[in-house]
Coordinates of C-alpha atoms in Angstrom, one line a residue:
M1 CA 118.3 82.9 132.2
D2 CA 114.7 83.5 131.2
F3 CA 115.7 86.0 128.5
L4 CA 117.8 83.3 126.9
Y5 CA 114.6 81.9 125.4
F6 CA 113.8 85.2 123.7
K7 CA 117.4 85.7 122.6
K8 CA 117.4 82.3 120.9
L9 CA 114.2 83.1 119.2
Y10 CA 115.7 86.3 117.9
Q11 CA 118.4 84.4 116.2
N12 CA 115.9 82.5 114.1
E13 CA 115.9 83.4 110.4
R14 CA 113.3 86.1 109.8
L15 CA 110.8 85.2 107.1
Y16 CA 111.2 88.4 105.1
G17 CA 114.9 89.1 105.8
F18 CA 116.4 90.2 102.5
K19 CA 118.1 87.4 100.6
A20 CA 117.1 87.9 97.0
K21 CA 119.6 86.7 94.4
N22 CA 118.0 88.2 91.3
K23 CA 115.4 90.8 90.3
E24 CA 112.5 88.4 90.2
E25 CA 113.2 87.3 93.7
W26 CA 113.5 90.9 94.8
L27 CA 110.1 91.8 93.2
N28 CA 108.5 88.8 94.9
W29 CA 110.1 89.7 98.3
R30 CA 109.0 93.3 98.0
K31 CA 105.4 92.4 97.0
N32 CA 104.8 89.7 99.6
F33 CA 106.7 91.6 102.4
R34 CA 104.6 94.7 101.9
L35 CA 101.4 92.7 102.1
K36 CA 102.6 91.0 105.4
L37 CA 103.7 94.4 106.8
I38 CA 100.3 95.9 106.2
E39 CA 98.8 92.9 107.9
L40 CA 101.1 93.3 110.9
L41 CA 100.3 97.0 111.2
G42 CA 96.6 96.0 111.6
G43 CA 95.5 96.9 108.1
F44 CA 94.3 100.3 106.9
P45 CA 90.9 102.0 107.2
E46 CA 88.7 102.5 104.1
K47 CA 89.3 105.7 102.2
C48 CA 86.7 108.4 102.4
D49 CA 86.3 112.0 101.1
I50 CA 89.2 114.1 102.3
N51 CA 86.9 116.9 103.3
L52 CA 89.7 119.5 103.5
R53 CA 89.1 122.6 105.7
V54 CA 91.3 125.6 106.3
L55 CA 91.0 126.7 109.9
D56 CA 93.5 129.5 110.1
T57 CA 96.0 131.4 107.8
K58 CA 99.0 133.5 108.7
Y59 CA 101.5 135.2 106.5
F60 CA 105.2 135.5 107.1
E61 CA 108.0 137.2 105.1
D62 CA 109.1 134.0 103.3
Y63 CA 106.0 131.8 103.4
K64 CA 102.3 131.4 104.2
R65 CA 101.1 129.1 107.0
E66 CA 97.7 127.4 107.0
L67 CA 96.2 125.3 109.8
I68 CA 94.2 122.7 108.0
M69 CA 92.1 119.6 108.9
F70 CA 91.1 116.6 106.7
N71 CA 89.7 113.2 107.1
S72 CA 92.0 110.2 106.6
A73 CA 89.1 107.9 107.3
E74 CA 85.4 108.5 108.1
D75 CA 86.0 108.8 111.8
I76 CA 89.6 110.1 111.8
E77 CA 90.3 113.8 111.6
V78 CA 93.9 114.9 111.0
Y79 CA 95.3 118.3 111.7
A80 CA 98.3 119.6 109.7
Y81 CA 100.1 122.9 109.0
L82 CA 100.7 123.7 105.3
L83 CA 103.6 126.0 104.7
T84 CA 103.9 127.4 101.2
P85 CA 107.0 129.3 100.2
K86 CA 106.5 132.6 98.5
K87 CA 109.6 132.9 96.2
V88 CA 109.5 129.6 94.3
E89 CA 108.2 128.5 90.9
F90 CA 105.1 126.4 91.0
P91 CA 104.5 123.5 90.8
A92 CA 107.1 122.9 93.5
P93 CA 108.3 119.8 95.4
A94 CA 106.6 119.0 98.7
V95 CA 107.9 117.5 101.8
I96 CA 105.8 115.9 104.6
A97 CA 107.4 116.8 107.9
V98 CA 106.6 114.3 110.7
P99 CA 107.4 115.4 114.3
G100 CA 108.4 113.1 117.1
H101 CA 107.2 112.9 120.6
G102 CA 106.5 116.2 122.3
I103 CA 103.9 118.9 122.0
G104 CA 103.2 117.9 118.4
M105 CA 103.4 119.7 115.1
S106 CA 103.6 123.1 116.7
D107 CA 107.1 122.3 117.9
A108 CA 108.2 121.9 114.2
I109 CA 107.0 125.3 113.1
G110 CA 108.2 127.6 115.8
L111 CA 105.3 127.6 118.3
D112 CA 105.8 126.9 122.0
E113 CA 103.4 124.8 124.1
N114 CA 101.2 127.8 124.7
G115 CA 100.9 128.5 120.9
N116 CA 103.2 131.5 121.0
E117 CA 105.6 132.2 118.2
R118 CA 109.3 131.5 119.0
E119 CA 112.1 133.7 117.6
I120 CA 114.8 131.1 118.3
P121 CA 114.4 127.4 117.4
S122 CA 114.1 125.3 120.5
G123 CA 114.1 121.6 121.4
Y124 CA 115.3 118.6 119.5
M125 CA 113.2 119.3 116.4
K126 CA 114.7 122.8 115.9
D127 CA 111.7 124.1 114.0
F128 CA 112.6 121.9 111.1
G129 CA 109.3 122.6 109.3
I130 CA 110.4 126.2 108.9
S131 CA 113.8 125.0 107.7
L132 CA 112.1 123.0 105.0
V133 CA 109.9 125.7 103.7
K134 CA 112.8 128.2 103.7
H135 CA 114.7 125.7 101.5
G136 CA 111.9 126.0 98.9
F137 CA 109.6 123.1 99.7
I138 CA 105.9 123.2 100.1
T139 CA 105.9 121.7 103.6
F140 CA 103.1 119.6 105.1
V141 CA 103.6 119.2 108.8
V142 CA 101.2 116.4 109.9
E143 CA 100.0 116.1 113.5
Q144 CA 100.6 112.5 114.5
L145 CA 97.9 110.5 116.3
G146 CA 98.2 111.1 120.0
F147 CA 100.2 114.3 119.9
G148 CA 99.2 118.0 120.1
Y149 CA 95.8 118.7 118.7
R150 CA 95.1 114.9 118.6
K151 CA 96.0 114.1 122.2
I152 CA 93.4 112.7 124.6
I153 CA 93.3 115.6 127.1
K154 CA 95.2 114.7 130.2
K155 CA 97.3 117.5 131.6
E156 CA 99.9 115.2 133.2
K157 CA 100.7 113.5 129.9
I158 CA 102.7 114.8 127.0
S159 CA 101.0 112.3 124.6
S160 CA 98.2 109.8 124.5
C161 CA 100.3 107.0 123.1
R162 CA 99.8 104.6 125.9
E163 CA 96.0 104.7 125.9
L164 CA 96.0 104.5 122.1
F165 CA 98.4 101.6 122.0
F166 CA 96.3 99.4 124.3
W167 CA 93.0 100.3 122.5
A168 CA 94.7 99.5 119.2
L169 CA 96.2 96.2 120.6
M170 CA 92.8 95.0 121.8
L171 CA 91.2 95.8 118.5
G172 CA 93.9 94.3 116.2
K173 CA 95.3 97.6 115.1
T174 CA 98.6 99.4 115.8
V175 CA 99.4 103.1 116.4
I176 CA 102.1 103.0 113.8
G177 CA 99.6 101.6 111.2
L178 CA 97.2 104.4 111.8
R179 CA 99.9 107.1 111.7
V180 CA 101.2 105.6 108.4
W181 CA 97.6 105.7 107.0
D182 CA 97.5 109.5 107.9
I183 CA 100.7 110.0 105.9
I184 CA 99.4 108.0 102.9
R185 CA 96.3 110.2 103.0
S186 CA 98.4 113.3 103.4
I187 CA 100.0 112.4 100.0
D188 CA 96.4 112.3 98.6
V189 CA 95.8 115.8 100.0
L190 CA 99.0 117.1 98.4
H191 CA 98.0 115.6 95.0
N192 CA 94.9 117.8 95.1
F193 CA 97.1 121.0 95.1
L194 CA 98.0 122.4 91.7
E195 CA 101.1 124.1 93.4
V196 CA 102.6 120.6 94.2
K197 CA 104.9 118.8 91.8
K198 CA 103.3 115.4 92.3
D199 CA 106.3 113.3 91.3
S200 CA 108.6 115.2 93.7
I201 CA 107.1 114.4 97.2
G202 CA 109.5 113.7 100.0
I203 CA 109.2 113.0 103.7
Y204 CA 111.4 114.0 106.7
G205 CA 110.8 112.5 110.1
I206 CA 112.5 112.8 113.4
S207 CA 112.4 110.1 116.2
G208 CA 108.8 108.9 116.4
G209 CA 108.3 110.8 113.2
G210 CA 111.1 108.8 111.8
T211 CA 109.3 105.7 112.7
S212 CA 106.2 106.7 110.7
S213 CA 108.3 108.0 107.9
L214 CA 110.2 104.7 107.5
F215 CA 107.0 102.6 107.5
A216 CA 105.1 104.9 105.2
S217 CA 108.0 105.1 102.7
S218 CA 108.4 101.3 102.8
L219 CA 104.8 101.0 101.6
D220 CA 104.0 104.0 99.3
D221 CA 106.1 104.5 96.2
R222 CA 104.7 108.0 95.7
I223 CA 107.3 109.1 98.3
K224 CA 110.3 109.9 96.1
A225 CA 112.8 110.8 98.9
T226 CA 113.0 110.0 102.6
V227 CA 115.0 111.5 105.4
I228 CA 115.0 109.4 108.6
S229 CA 116.5 111.4 111.6
G230 CA 117.2 109.8 114.9
Y231 CA 115.4 106.5 114.4
L232 CA 117.0 103.9 112.1
N233 CA 118.5 101.1 114.3
T234 CA 117.6 97.6 115.2
F235 CA 114.5 96.7 117.3
K236 CA 116.7 94.6 119.4
D237 CA 119.2 97.3 120.4
S238 CA 116.7 100.2 120.7
I239 CA 113.1 99.6 121.7
L240 CA 113.8 96.2 123.2
S241 CA 116.9 97.3 125.2
I242 CA 116.1 100.9 126.2
S243 CA 112.9 102.4 127.6
H244 CA 110.7 103.6 124.7
C245 CA 107.1 104.7 124.2
E246 CA 104.5 101.9 123.8
C247 CA 103.6 103.2 120.3
N248 CA 106.8 101.6 119.0
Y249 CA 105.7 98.0 119.3
I250 CA 104.2 95.8 116.7
Y251 CA 103.0 92.3 117.5
S252 CA 105.2 89.5 116.1
I253 CA 107.2 91.9 113.8
L254 CA 110.5 90.1 114.7
K255 CA 109.2 86.8 113.3
Y256 CA 109.2 88.5 109.9
A257 CA 111.7 91.3 109.8
E258 CA 114.2 93.6 111.6
M259 CA 114.0 97.3 111.1
Y260 CA 116.6 97.4 108.4
D261 CA 114.6 94.9 106.3
I262 CA 111.7 97.4 106.4
A263 CA 114.0 100.2 105.4
G264 CA 115.2 98.0 102.5
L265 CA 111.7 98.2 101.0
I266 CA 112.3 101.9 100.2
A267 CA 115.0 100.9 97.6
P268 CA 115.5 101.9 94.9
R269 CA 114.1 105.3 95.9
F270 CA 116.2 108.0 97.6
L271 CA 117.0 107.5 101.3
F272 CA 119.0 109.6 103.7
I273 CA 119.9 108.5 107.3
E274 CA 120.7 111.3 109.8
H275 CA 121.8 110.2 113.2
G276 CA 123.7 111.6 116.2
I277 CA 126.6 109.6 117.4
K278 CA 125.6 110.5 121.0
D279 CA 122.0 109.5 120.6
P280 CA 121.1 107.9 124.0
I281 CA 118.0 106.0 122.9
F282 CA 119.0 104.7 119.4
P283 CA 122.6 103.6 119.8
I284 CA 124.9 104.6 117.0
E285 CA 126.7 101.2 116.5
A286 CA 123.3 99.6 115.9
T287 CA 122.4 102.4 113.5
K288 CA 125.6 101.8 111.6
F289 CA 124.9 98.1 111.5
A290 CA 121.4 98.7 110.2
F291 CA 122.6 101.1 107.6
S292 CA 125.1 98.5 106.3
K293 CA 122.2 96.0 105.9
V294 CA 120.1 98.6 104.0
K295 CA 123.1 99.4 101.8
K296 CA 123.2 95.7 100.7
V297 CA 119.8 96.2 99.1
Y298 CA 120.8 99.4 97.4
D299 CA 124.0 97.7 96.2
F300 CA 122.1 94.7 94.9
L301 CA 119.9 97.0 92.8
N302 CA 122.9 99.0 91.6
V303 CA 121.5 102.3 93.0
S304 CA 124.1 102.9 95.8
D305 CA 124.1 106.6 94.9
N306 CA 120.4 106.8 96.0
L307 CA 121.4 106.1 99.6
N308 CA 123.2 108.7 101.8
Y309 CA 123.8 109.5 105.4
E310 CA 125.3 111.8 108.0
F311 CA 126.4 110.5 111.4
F312 CA 127.0 113.8 113.3
D313 CA 128.5 114.8 116.6
G314 CA 125.3 115.3 118.5
G315 CA 122.5 113.6 120.3
H316 CA 118.8 112.8 119.6
E317 CA 118.0 115.8 117.4
I318 CA 117.5 117.3 114.0
W319 CA 120.8 118.2 112.4
G320 CA 120.1 119.2 108.8
N321 CA 123.7 120.0 107.8
K322 CA 123.5 117.7 104.7
S323 CA 119.9 116.5 104.7
F324 CA 118.1 119.7 103.6
Q325 CA 120.4 120.2 100.7
W326 CA 120.3 116.5 99.8
L327 CA 116.5 116.8 99.5
K328 CA 116.8 119.8 97.2
N329 CA 119.2 117.9 95.0
V330 CA 116.9 114.9 94.6
L331 CA 113.5 116.6 94.5
I332 CA 114.1 119.9 92.7

C-alpha cells in the first residue's frame, strides 16, 4: 500500500511534458525545459582552458589511436581515446563514443581489463569505437566519470558511481550532469581540430553511455545526430522498477519530465534508437512506448524522417546492424 502514494504522484501531470500546439509554444517549452533540466542536473562548472595533452600514440592499419587528456573544468581532468581513420577526406565527421558501465573506454576500443589488445570483440560494447572509426568517423571515445582511468581505486568495485553519486547529492550536483559537461567540453575539443567537420558531429552511447548521450544531445545543438543504444525507456519501468546503478538518479526529475520528454528536446535533429527486445534491464515494451512519445514531437515538427530505430533480437548490447550506416548517411 505504501507505494500507492508514489504511484499516484507519478500520475500527476509533469510540468515539462510535451503538449505544444504551435511552433511558438514548442520554442518556449524547449527553452524553459532546457534551463530547468540544467538546474536539475546540478548546473555546470565554469569553462577553463582545455589544456589538451597527448599521452600515447599507436598506429594501426586503418587508423591512428591517441590517448589524450584535457580539462573540462579547472579541477576535472578527462581521459579520452581519439581514433583517426587513415583513408578519409578531411575535414571528416566525428562521433563521440560513450561507453557504459564496465572497465571504461578501453572496452570500446578493443583493450581488455589488463590493457592488452583483443583480436575478437568482446562484451556488450563489442569494440564499437573501432567499428565507428572503420566506418570513416573521427572517433572520440570519452572516459566517463567513475569508470576506467577515472575510477576511485577500489579493487573490489567495477566503478566509483556509488561514491560519486553521494558526494554529488550532498553538494547539489549529479553524476549525470558532470558526465554531460565532459561531453559538452569534448565537442569544444573536437572543434579545435582542423580534421573535424564541425557541423557533422554525432554521438553514440550504450547503456550508461546512452544516458549521458541522451542528456547531452537534449542540451547541445552542436550534436547533429544521436544514437542511443540500450537505454531509452521510462524512468518508471527501468531505474525505478529494476536494480540500477546509483548514477542514474536525478532529484525530483519526475515532477518535471519522463525520459521521453528529455529525448524530445533532441528534435528536430537526427535521432536513432537501438534496443534489444530481450534487454533485461530496459524492458522493450517501455522502450516502444517511449519511442512513440518521442515520435509525436518529431511528427509535430514535420521531421519524422529524422527519427529512426532498430529493435533487434538480442539483449543489452551494441548491435550496429543499421545504426552505423545511418550515421554515415546523416553525417557524411
